Amino acid sequence: MHVIFPIAHGRQATLLAYHVSASTGTALDLDPVSNDQDHVSDHGGAPGWRGIKVVHAPKSGKTRGSKPHDVVKEVIILRKISHPNVVRLLGYEYDEQRIEHRLFLPLYITTLSDLLADPSFPFPERPESGTKDDASDQLDQSAVVIPTILTYQLLSAISYLHALDPPIAHRDINPSNVMFDIHGDLKLVDFGTAWVKDNRFKQNESSPAGGDGTLGVGGDGMDMRGWNDKEDEWEETYGDMCCDVGTGPYRAPELLFSPTEYDPLALDLWSTGVIMSQLFRPFTVTSTSMSPYRDGMAPEEDDEDEYDPLDHNRDQPPPGSSQARQSGKRQPLFDDTFGSLGLAASVFKVLGTPTKENWPDFDNLPDAGKIEFPTTSPVELSSLLPERDHMGLLAPHILQLIEGLLVLDPRRRIPARQALESPWFDVLRDSRGSGELIFKYRHLMRSWIEQGIRRYERLAERSREE
């Protein structure tokens, strides 16, 4: 018996989870990936599970209302790249009858967005009182492990993408697109709006073109034949780039003023800086937001009505429950509650309004002169990141790195490869220190990973009963 159900819905796609029955050990008929290819050690997905990203679009992968979403380009990108912190594509197929693209993916356990709703994340164990003598000793404390490894893995993924020939810009880095596998390792997902400026990522009418020239049918069962450029209903080119990319408070400020030309790599750097800063923001408790975890407690240890964040039939935690009383999240540094203009005002309130000194090209943006923002000076970023104090002697390096990414002028944001050279990550450049830190990181992440697996198991059981 097979169990399949939706776990996420977006404007352009639906993500399904399916579980292969342990009794039969067989895969769904629609799955082009054979069981012998599905090794958890290879891709880190939940054992016995797979995710299916379903996109309704013509064979070209494009529709007029979907710009810049392009599922075919996403498949080509995922087919060409390989990195331990980037999602792995297991298979792909196009259903002409359903007009449906299906991407077969590992089913990762949880998202960073989920974890940021847990007040104990990313500091499951608080640092001891007192000051250590050096940054290396400071890393022996559990409080610094998760932010250090998580940030390094995210920057590693971005550095890899940006160093490719041609470079790839993700353009939608946000906590929902940062996932964690069964080991707790970070995976960057969803390349539906990625940008690649190179003809090698186009296909001619007879055969898909690729770096190895073999993107027609790959060893993973992907059938890419039949994509005809003539079917494309739109084309995104430099000079006609889409600025409606990114998610909410993680969008770079240049996108808010209708540019048709911009540096897509700089968008990723900004979004990464916002995510990094969010790790050190205070946890804000609300009575209405949903938290998938309750003070790190495993679901079966809760004696109240069990709350499941993947239960689409329940809109909020049970009234009066501990989940409702204690739910909330670490808020991002910027606020998009009032749309693009509100987000711009929020950014300028923190970093100061644009000037010839801090953003020389701001006035060249199409909508730069449509509204006059109150003149403000930048605030001390450290005052907005109180949880950074848990990082001890590493705190100054963390602040320096975040300040290097959250720069108004896109040209002045430090590249990901340079960010990886921060003294914050010195311990990871030592093989022994790196191994010990990763071991501790995976141990600390285990409780969240186990909770995630149990959630899927409960949903599978519920689906069988229905």
Short mmCIF file of C-alpha atoms in Angstrom, two decimals:
data_model
loop_
_atom_site.label_atom_id
_atom_site.label_comp_id
_atom_site.label_asym_id
_atom_site.label_seq_id
_atom_site.Cartn_x
_atom_site.Cartn_y
_atom_site.Cartn_z
CA MET A 1 0.00 0.00 0.00
CA HIS A 2 1.30 3.44 -0.91
CA VAL A 3 0.65 6.65 0.97
CA ILE A 4 0.84 9.98 -0.82
CA PHE A 5 -0.29 13.41 0.38
CA PRO A 6 0.51 17.11 -0.15
CA ILE A 7 2.80 18.80 2.36
CA ALA A 8 3.29 22.23 0.78
CA HIS A 9 1.57 24.44 -1.76
CA GLY A 10 3.05 27.38 -3.65
CA ARG A 11 1.96 29.69 -6.43
CA GLN A 12 3.64 27.53 -9.04
CA ALA A 13 4.04 24.09 -7.50
CA THR A 14 2.78 21.50 -5.06
CA LEU A 15 5.09 19.30 -3.01
CA LEU A 16 3.87 15.78 -2.34
CA ALA A 17 5.27 13.24 0.08
CA TYR A 18 4.91 9.58 -0.63
CA HIS A 19 5.81 6.59 1.44
CA VAL A 20 6.66 3.21 -0.05
CA SER A 21 5.04 0.34 1.82
CA ALA A 22 7.57 -1.61 3.81
CA SER A 23 5.62 -4.77 3.09
CA THR A 24 5.91 -4.52 -0.67
CA GLY A 25 9.09 -2.49 -0.99
CA THR A 26 7.91 -1.29 -4.37
CA ALA A 27 7.79 2.22 -5.73
CA LEU A 28 4.84 4.00 -7.24
CA ASP A 29 4.20 3.34 -10.91
CA LEU A 30 4.73 7.04 -11.65
CA ASP A 31 8.18 6.99 -10.05
CA PRO A 32 10.99 6.74 -12.63
CA VAL A 33 13.60 6.14 -9.94
CA SER A 34 14.16 2.47 -9.15
CA ASN A 35 14.56 1.34 -5.56
CA ASP A 36 18.20 0.39 -5.99
CA GLN A 37 18.98 4.02 -6.77
CA ASP A 38 17.32 5.27 -3.58
CA HIS A 39 20.07 5.19 -0.98
CA VAL A 40 19.59 7.49 2.00
CA SER A 41 23.35 7.68 2.44
CA ASP A 42 23.52 9.32 -0.98
CA HIS A 43 20.86 11.99 -0.63
CA GLY A 44 19.89 12.22 3.05
CA GLY A 45 16.15 11.87 2.55
CA ALA A 46 13.82 10.29 5.08
CA PRO A 47 14.07 6.48 4.78
CA GLY A 48 11.23 5.02 2.74
CA TRP A 49 10.03 8.44 1.62
CA ARG A 50 10.37 10.61 -1.43
CA GLY A 51 9.18 14.07 -2.36
CA ILE A 52 7.51 14.91 -5.67
CA LYS A 53 7.43 18.50 -6.84
CA VAL A 54 4.51 18.88 -9.23
CA VAL A 55 4.32 21.87 -11.59
CA HIS A 56 1.44 22.34 -14.02
CA ALA A 57 2.92 23.91 -17.15
CA PRO A 58 3.38 23.13 -20.85
CA LYS A 59 6.37 21.14 -21.98
CA SER A 60 8.47 24.30 -22.21
CA GLY A 61 8.06 24.79 -18.47
CA LYS A 62 6.81 28.34 -18.95
CA THR A 63 3.47 30.10 -18.95
CA ARG A 64 2.80 33.80 -19.36
CA GLY A 65 1.70 34.18 -15.77
CA SER A 66 4.58 32.25 -14.27
CA LYS A 67 7.54 34.50 -15.11
CA PRO A 68 10.26 33.99 -13.97
CA HIS A 69 9.36 30.45 -12.80
CA ASP A 70 10.79 27.90 -15.22
CA VAL A 71 10.61 24.27 -14.14
CA VAL A 72 12.53 22.98 -17.17
CA LYS A 73 15.43 25.29 -16.41
CA GLU A 74 15.27 24.13 -12.80
CA VAL A 75 15.60 20.52 -13.92
CA ILE A 76 18.55 21.34 -16.18
CA ILE A 77 20.28 23.20 -13.37
CA LEU A 78 19.75 20.41 -10.86
CA ARG A 79 20.96 17.91 -13.44
CA LYS A 80 24.25 19.76 -13.84
CA ILE A 81 25.13 20.60 -10.25
CA SER A 82 26.35 18.47 -7.37
CA HIS A 83 27.11 19.72 -3.88
CA PRO A 84 26.52 18.21 -0.42
CA ASN A 85 24.47 21.25 0.62
CA VAL A 86 22.28 21.46 -2.48
CA VAL A 87 19.19 19.35 -3.18
CA ARG A 88 19.75 16.31 -5.36
CA LEU A 89 17.40 15.56 -8.25
CA LEU A 90 16.53 11.85 -8.28
CA GLY A 91 14.40 11.86 -11.41
CA TYR A 92 12.13 13.84 -13.70
CA GLU A 93 9.27 13.21 -16.07
CA TYR A 94 6.66 15.16 -18.01
CA ASP A 95 3.08 13.92 -18.23
CA GLU A 96 1.60 15.23 -21.47
CA GLN A 97 -1.94 14.17 -20.58
CA ARG A 98 -1.91 15.98 -17.25
CA ILE A 99 0.35 18.79 -18.55
CA GLU A 100 2.40 18.16 -15.46
CA HIS A 101 6.09 18.23 -14.67
CA ARG A 102 7.24 15.94 -11.85
CA LEU A 103 10.55 16.33 -10.07
CA PHE A 104 11.46 13.40 -7.82
CA LEU A 105 13.47 14.53 -4.82
CA PRO A 106 14.67 13.28 -1.45
CA LEU A 107 12.10 14.06 1.24
CA TYR A 108 14.06 16.20 3.64
CA ILE A 109 13.02 16.35 7.25
CA THR A 110 12.37 19.96 8.16
CA THR A 111 12.95 23.56 7.10
CA LEU A 112 14.83 26.38 8.74
CA SER A 113 11.51 28.21 8.88
CA ASP A 114 10.14 25.43 11.10
CA LEU A 115 13.18 25.49 13.36
CA LEU A 116 13.06 29.26 13.81
CA ALA A 117 9.64 28.70 15.41
CA ASP A 118 11.29 26.76 18.25
CA PRO A 119 12.52 29.03 21.08
CA SER A 120 15.42 26.67 21.81
CA PHE A 121 16.80 26.93 18.26
CA PRO A 122 19.63 27.53 17.45
CA PHE A 123 20.81 27.49 21.07
CA PRO A 124 19.59 24.19 22.55
CA GLU A 125 22.13 24.44 25.34
CA ARG A 126 23.14 27.80 26.75
CA PRO A 127 26.83 28.64 27.17
CA GLU A 128 28.41 28.34 30.57
CA SER A 129 28.93 31.49 32.60
CA GLY A 130 32.30 33.12 32.34
CA THR A 131 34.57 33.89 29.41
CA LYS A 132 36.75 31.40 27.62
CA ASP A 133 40.31 32.26 26.80
CA ASP A 134 40.06 31.90 23.05
CA ALA A 135 37.61 31.34 20.23
CA SER A 136 38.61 27.69 19.91
CA ASP A 137 37.62 26.98 23.52
CA GLN A 138 34.43 28.92 22.96
CA LEU A 139 33.48 26.44 20.26
CA ASP A 140 33.43 23.69 22.89
CA GLN A 141 30.18 25.19 24.13
CA SER A 142 27.05 23.79 22.55
CA ALA A 143 25.45 27.19 22.00
CA VAL A 144 27.82 28.11 19.18
CA VAL A 145 27.77 24.84 17.24
CA ILE A 146 24.51 25.10 15.28
CA PRO A 147 24.90 28.71 14.06
CA THR A 148 28.49 28.00 13.01
CA ILE A 149 27.83 24.82 11.01
CA LEU A 150 24.52 26.01 9.57
CA THR A 151 25.99 29.28 8.32
CA TYR A 152 29.08 27.60 6.92
CA GLN A 153 27.02 25.05 5.01
CA LEU A 154 24.72 27.72 3.57
CA LEU A 155 27.66 29.86 2.46
CA SER A 156 29.34 26.76 1.00
CA ALA A 157 26.31 26.04 -1.17
CA ILE A 158 26.13 29.63 -2.39
CA SER A 159 29.87 29.86 -2.99
CA TYR A 160 29.69 26.69 -5.09
CA LEU A 161 26.80 28.01 -7.21
CA HIS A 162 28.42 31.41 -7.73
CA ALA A 163 31.76 29.85 -8.71
CA LEU A 164 30.30 27.71 -11.49
CA ASP A 165 30.89 28.52 -15.14
CA PRO A 166 28.46 30.06 -15.79
CA PRO A 167 27.51 31.20 -12.27
CA ILE A 168 24.08 30.29 -10.93
CA ALA A 169 22.08 32.67 -8.74
CA HIS A 170 19.32 31.09 -6.67
CA ARG A 171 17.33 34.35 -6.27
CA ASP A 172 14.97 33.01 -3.57
CA ILE A 173 17.06 32.13 -0.55
CA ASN A 174 14.80 32.16 2.49
CA PRO A 175 14.25 29.87 5.51
CA SER A 176 11.58 27.81 3.71
CA ASN A 177 14.09 26.94 0.99
CA VAL A 178 16.73 25.92 3.51
CA MET A 179 16.05 22.34 4.56
CA PHE A 180 17.80 19.69 6.64
CA ASP A 181 18.36 16.04 5.80
CA ILE A 182 18.22 13.00 8.04
CA HIS A 183 21.72 13.76 9.33
CA GLY A 184 20.90 17.40 10.10
CA ASP A 185 22.94 18.70 7.18
CA LEU A 186 21.67 21.75 5.30
CA LYS A 187 20.18 21.48 1.81
CA LEU A 188 19.36 24.47 -0.40
CA VAL A 189 16.22 23.70 -2.42
CA ASP A 190 13.83 25.19 -5.01
CA PHE A 191 15.66 26.52 -8.07
CA GLY A 192 12.48 27.50 -9.88
CA THR A 193 13.49 31.16 -10.25
CA ALA A 194 17.25 30.64 -10.52
CA TRP A 195 19.21 32.81 -12.95
CA VAL A 196 21.86 31.59 -15.35
CA LYS A 197 23.20 33.95 -18.02
CA ASP A 198 24.56 31.53 -20.59
CA ASN A 199 23.38 29.91 -23.81
CA ARG A 200 24.65 26.55 -22.60
CA PHE A 201 21.52 26.33 -20.48
CA LYS A 202 19.29 26.50 -23.56
CA GLN A 203 18.42 23.61 -25.77
CA ASN A 204 18.20 23.41 -29.52
CA GLU A 205 15.17 21.89 -31.18
CA SER A 206 16.67 18.45 -31.54
CA SER A 207 18.43 17.80 -28.26
CA PRO A 208 19.03 19.45 -24.89
CA ALA A 209 22.43 21.06 -24.60
CA GLY A 210 24.52 20.55 -21.52
CA GLY A 211 28.01 20.64 -20.18
CA ASP A 212 28.46 16.97 -20.99
CA GLY A 213 26.15 17.02 -24.02
CA THR A 214 24.02 14.22 -22.52
CA LEU A 215 21.02 15.94 -21.00
CA GLY A 216 18.56 14.02 -23.20
CA VAL A 217 17.99 11.00 -20.97
CA GLY A 218 20.19 10.75 -17.91
CA GLY A 219 21.12 7.81 -15.77
CA ASP A 220 18.56 9.00 -13.24
CA GLY A 221 15.70 8.40 -15.65
CA MET A 222 15.18 12.02 -16.65
CA ASP A 223 13.59 12.44 -20.05
CA MET A 224 14.29 15.95 -21.31
CA ARG A 225 13.65 15.30 -24.99
CA GLY A 226 11.02 17.27 -26.78
CA TRP A 227 11.59 20.69 -25.25
CA ASN A 228 11.21 23.12 -28.12
CA ASP A 229 12.32 26.73 -27.68
CA LYS A 230 9.51 27.78 -30.01
CA GLU A 231 7.05 26.85 -27.28
CA ASP A 232 8.48 29.42 -24.87
CA GLU A 233 6.01 32.17 -24.13
CA TRP A 234 8.53 34.48 -22.51
CA GLU A 235 12.25 34.91 -22.16
CA GLU A 236 14.11 36.57 -19.31
CA THR A 237 17.23 38.30 -20.55
CA TYR A 238 19.71 40.77 -19.12
CA GLY A 239 18.07 44.14 -19.67
CA ASP A 240 14.66 42.57 -19.14
CA MET A 241 15.20 40.81 -15.83
CA CYS A 242 12.32 40.12 -13.49
CA CYS A 243 12.47 42.00 -10.20
CA ASP A 244 9.56 40.06 -8.70
CA VAL A 245 11.82 37.43 -7.17
CA GLY A 246 12.69 36.55 -3.63
CA THR A 247 10.50 36.18 -0.58
CA GLY A 248 9.24 38.87 1.77
CA PRO A 249 11.80 40.30 4.20
CA TYR A 250 14.65 38.41 2.50
CA ARG A 251 14.39 40.42 -0.73
CA ALA A 252 17.34 42.67 -1.54
CA PRO A 253 16.59 46.42 -1.53
CA GLU A 254 17.44 46.96 -5.20
CA LEU A 255 14.55 44.67 -6.18
CA LEU A 256 12.08 47.04 -4.53
CA PHE A 257 12.61 49.80 -7.11
CA SER A 258 11.72 47.96 -10.34
CA PRO A 259 15.15 47.33 -11.89
CA THR A 260 15.37 45.51 -15.21
CA GLU A 261 19.11 44.97 -14.78
CA TYR A 262 20.78 43.90 -11.56
CA ASP A 263 23.44 41.55 -10.19
CA PRO A 264 21.55 38.33 -9.36
CA LEU A 265 24.46 36.97 -7.32
CA ALA A 266 24.22 39.98 -5.02
CA LEU A 267 20.60 39.05 -4.24
CA ASP A 268 21.78 35.75 -2.77
CA LEU A 269 24.37 37.49 -0.62
CA TRP A 270 21.80 39.88 0.83
CA SER A 271 19.28 37.10 1.56
CA THR A 272 21.98 35.07 3.26
CA GLY A 273 22.87 38.03 5.45
CA VAL A 274 19.23 38.38 6.50
CA ILE A 275 19.03 34.69 7.40
CA MET A 276 22.27 34.86 9.36
CA SER A 277 21.05 37.87 11.31
CA GLN A 278 17.77 36.10 12.10
CA LEU A 279 19.65 33.40 14.01
CA PHE A 280 20.65 36.04 16.54
CA ARG A 281 17.37 37.92 16.78
CA PRO A 282 15.19 37.63 19.92
CA PHE A 283 12.45 35.04 19.96
CA THR A 284 9.08 36.79 19.79
CA VAL A 285 6.19 34.96 21.43
CA THR A 286 2.75 35.30 19.88
CA SER A 287 -0.60 33.71 20.64
CA THR A 288 -1.65 33.15 17.03
CA SER A 289 1.38 31.93 15.11
CA MET A 290 2.02 28.22 14.72
CA SER A 291 5.06 26.50 16.13
CA PRO A 292 5.84 22.93 15.12
CA TYR A 293 7.74 22.36 18.33
CA ARG A 294 7.14 23.14 21.95
CA ASP A 295 10.35 23.89 23.81
CA GLY A 296 12.05 21.04 21.98
CA MET A 297 9.56 18.49 23.36
CA ALA A 298 8.91 15.46 21.22
CA PRO A 299 5.27 15.18 20.17
CA GLU A 300 4.52 11.99 22.11
CA GLU A 301 5.75 13.63 25.30
CA ASP A 302 2.98 16.21 25.09
CA ASP A 303 -0.09 15.30 27.12
CA GLU A 304 -2.27 17.85 25.34
CA ASP A 305 -4.12 17.62 22.04
CA GLU A 306 -1.30 16.92 19.62
CA TYR A 307 -0.53 19.73 17.22
CA ASP A 308 0.87 18.80 13.82
CA PRO A 309 2.14 21.64 11.57
CA LEU A 310 1.58 19.50 8.49
CA ASP A 311 -2.09 18.95 9.34
CA HIS A 312 -3.83 21.06 6.71
CA ASN A 313 -7.19 20.59 8.43
CA ARG A 314 -6.10 22.64 11.42
CA ASP A 315 -5.36 26.33 11.01
CA GLN A 316 -3.84 27.07 14.41
CA PRO A 317 -2.83 25.38 17.66
CA PRO A 318 -5.61 24.27 20.00
CA PRO A 319 -6.96 27.33 21.92
CA GLY A 320 -5.39 27.67 25.32
CA SER A 321 -2.80 24.99 24.67
CA SER A 322 0.85 25.33 25.60
CA GLN A 323 1.62 25.46 21.89
CA ALA A 324 -0.59 28.51 21.44
CA ARG A 325 0.74 30.22 24.55
CA GLN A 326 4.37 29.68 23.69
CA SER A 327 4.40 29.80 19.91
CA GLY A 328 6.29 32.44 17.96
CA LYS A 329 9.53 32.76 16.01
CA ARG A 330 12.79 34.59 15.67
CA GLN A 331 11.74 37.58 13.63
CA PRO A 332 13.77 38.62 10.57
CA LEU A 333 15.71 41.85 10.75
CA PHE A 334 13.44 43.61 8.25
CA ASP A 335 9.66 43.90 8.01
CA ASP A 336 7.63 43.42 4.84
CA THR A 337 4.21 43.74 6.47
CA PHE A 338 3.38 46.77 4.34
CA GLY A 339 4.71 45.51 1.03
CA SER A 340 7.71 46.64 -0.97
CA LEU A 341 7.66 50.25 0.19
CA GLY A 342 7.29 49.17 3.78
CA LEU A 343 10.19 46.76 3.39
CA ALA A 344 12.34 49.49 1.85
CA ALA A 345 11.50 51.80 4.77
CA SER A 346 12.37 49.02 7.20
CA VAL A 347 15.75 48.44 5.52
CA PHE A 348 16.58 52.16 5.47
CA LYS A 349 15.57 52.51 9.12
CA VAL A 350 18.32 50.03 10.00
CA LEU A 351 21.00 50.76 7.40
CA GLY A 352 20.23 54.43 6.72
CA THR A 353 18.64 56.06 3.69
CA PRO A 354 20.56 55.82 0.40
CA THR A 355 23.17 58.48 -0.27
CA LYS A 356 25.84 59.04 -2.91
CA GLU A 357 28.28 57.53 -0.45
CA ASN A 358 26.51 54.35 0.63
CA TRP A 359 24.65 53.60 -2.64
CA PRO A 360 25.93 55.68 -5.58
CA ASP A 361 23.66 54.03 -8.18
CA PHE A 362 20.43 54.22 -6.21
CA ASP A 363 19.07 57.19 -8.16
CA ASN A 364 19.45 55.20 -11.40
CA LEU A 365 16.80 52.69 -10.33
CA PRO A 366 13.50 53.24 -12.21
CA ASP A 367 11.36 53.86 -9.11
CA ALA A 368 13.99 55.49 -6.92
CA GLY A 369 12.42 58.94 -7.18
CA LYS A 370 8.78 57.96 -6.78
CA ILE A 371 8.76 58.37 -3.02
CA GLU A 372 10.95 60.31 -0.62
CA PHE A 373 11.97 58.34 2.43
CA PRO A 374 12.69 60.10 5.74
CA THR A 375 16.39 60.74 6.16
CA THR A 376 17.80 58.31 8.69
CA SER A 377 21.25 57.28 9.82
CA PRO A 378 22.29 53.65 10.25
CA VAL A 379 21.85 52.10 13.66
CA GLU A 380 24.29 49.84 15.47
CA LEU A 381 23.47 46.44 14.03
CA SER A 382 24.79 44.77 17.17
CA SER A 383 21.94 46.27 19.18
CA LEU A 384 19.42 44.38 17.02
CA LEU A 385 21.15 41.00 17.40
CA PRO A 386 21.13 40.31 21.15
CA GLU A 387 21.47 36.52 20.81
CA ARG A 388 24.89 37.07 19.26
CA ASP A 389 26.21 37.37 22.81
CA HIS A 390 25.88 33.59 23.16
CA MET A 391 28.71 33.25 20.66
CA GLY A 392 31.31 34.66 23.05
CA LEU A 393 34.58 35.68 21.41
CA LEU A 394 33.18 34.79 18.01
CA ALA A 395 30.55 37.54 18.25
CA PRO A 396 32.68 40.30 16.64
CA HIS A 397 33.50 38.09 13.64
CA ILE A 398 29.82 37.25 13.21
CA LEU A 399 28.83 40.91 13.27
CA GLN A 400 31.54 41.77 10.75
CA LEU A 401 30.33 39.06 8.39
CA ILE A 402 26.67 40.09 8.60
CA GLU A 403 27.60 43.73 8.06
CA GLY A 404 29.61 42.70 5.00
CA LEU A 405 26.58 41.04 3.43
CA LEU A 406 23.89 43.54 4.41
CA VAL A 407 25.25 46.41 2.36
CA LEU A 408 22.88 48.67 0.42
CA ASP A 409 25.19 48.89 -2.59
CA PRO A 410 25.08 45.45 -4.27
CA ARG A 411 28.61 45.88 -5.62
CA ARG A 412 30.04 46.14 -2.11
CA ARG A 413 28.60 42.95 -0.65
CA ILE A 414 31.34 40.46 0.12
CA PRO A 415 31.32 37.34 -2.10
CA ALA A 416 30.39 34.02 -0.55
CA ARG A 417 33.88 32.59 -1.05
CA GLN A 418 35.32 35.54 0.90
CA ALA A 419 32.70 35.12 3.62
CA LEU A 420 33.90 31.54 4.12
CA GLU A 421 37.33 32.93 5.03
CA SER A 422 35.92 34.67 8.12
CA PRO A 423 37.74 33.91 11.39
CA TRP A 424 34.37 32.66 12.60
CA PHE A 425 35.07 29.44 10.68
CA ASP A 426 38.72 28.97 11.64
CA VAL A 427 37.96 25.82 13.61
CA LEU A 428 36.47 24.24 10.47
CA ARG A 429 39.78 24.63 8.67
CA ASP A 430 41.34 22.16 11.10
CA SER A 431 40.41 18.57 10.23
CA ARG A 432 40.21 17.40 13.84
CA GLY A 433 38.27 20.44 15.04
CA SER A 434 35.96 20.25 12.07
CA GLY A 435 35.15 16.59 12.65
CA GLU A 436 34.41 17.13 16.33
CA LEU A 437 32.21 20.13 15.63
CA ILE A 438 30.20 18.36 12.93
CA PHE A 439 29.70 15.36 15.23
CA LYS A 440 28.39 17.65 17.95
CA TYR A 441 26.21 19.53 15.47
CA ARG A 442 24.52 16.35 14.26
CA HIS A 443 23.98 15.24 17.85
CA LEU A 444 22.30 18.54 18.72
CA MET A 445 20.13 18.45 15.59
CA ARG A 446 18.99 14.89 16.26
CA SER A 447 15.95 15.78 18.38
CA TRP A 448 14.50 18.03 15.66
CA ILE A 449 15.22 15.45 12.97
CA GLU A 450 13.55 12.68 14.96
CA GLN A 451 10.50 14.87 15.52
CA GLY A 452 10.29 15.52 11.81
CA ILE A 453 10.44 11.82 10.96
CA ARG A 454 7.72 11.06 13.51
CA ARG A 455 5.49 13.72 11.97
CA TYR A 456 5.73 12.04 8.58
CA GLU A 457 5.04 8.64 10.14
CA ARG A 458 1.91 9.96 11.87
CA LEU A 459 0.68 11.52 8.65
CA ALA A 460 1.29 8.28 6.79
CA GLU A 461 -0.70 6.35 9.37
CA ARG A 462 -3.49 8.91 9.22
CA SER A 463 -3.61 8.64 5.44
CA ARG A 464 -3.83 4.84 5.62
CA GLU A 465 -6.77 5.08 8.01
CA GLU A 466 -8.58 7.47 5.70
#
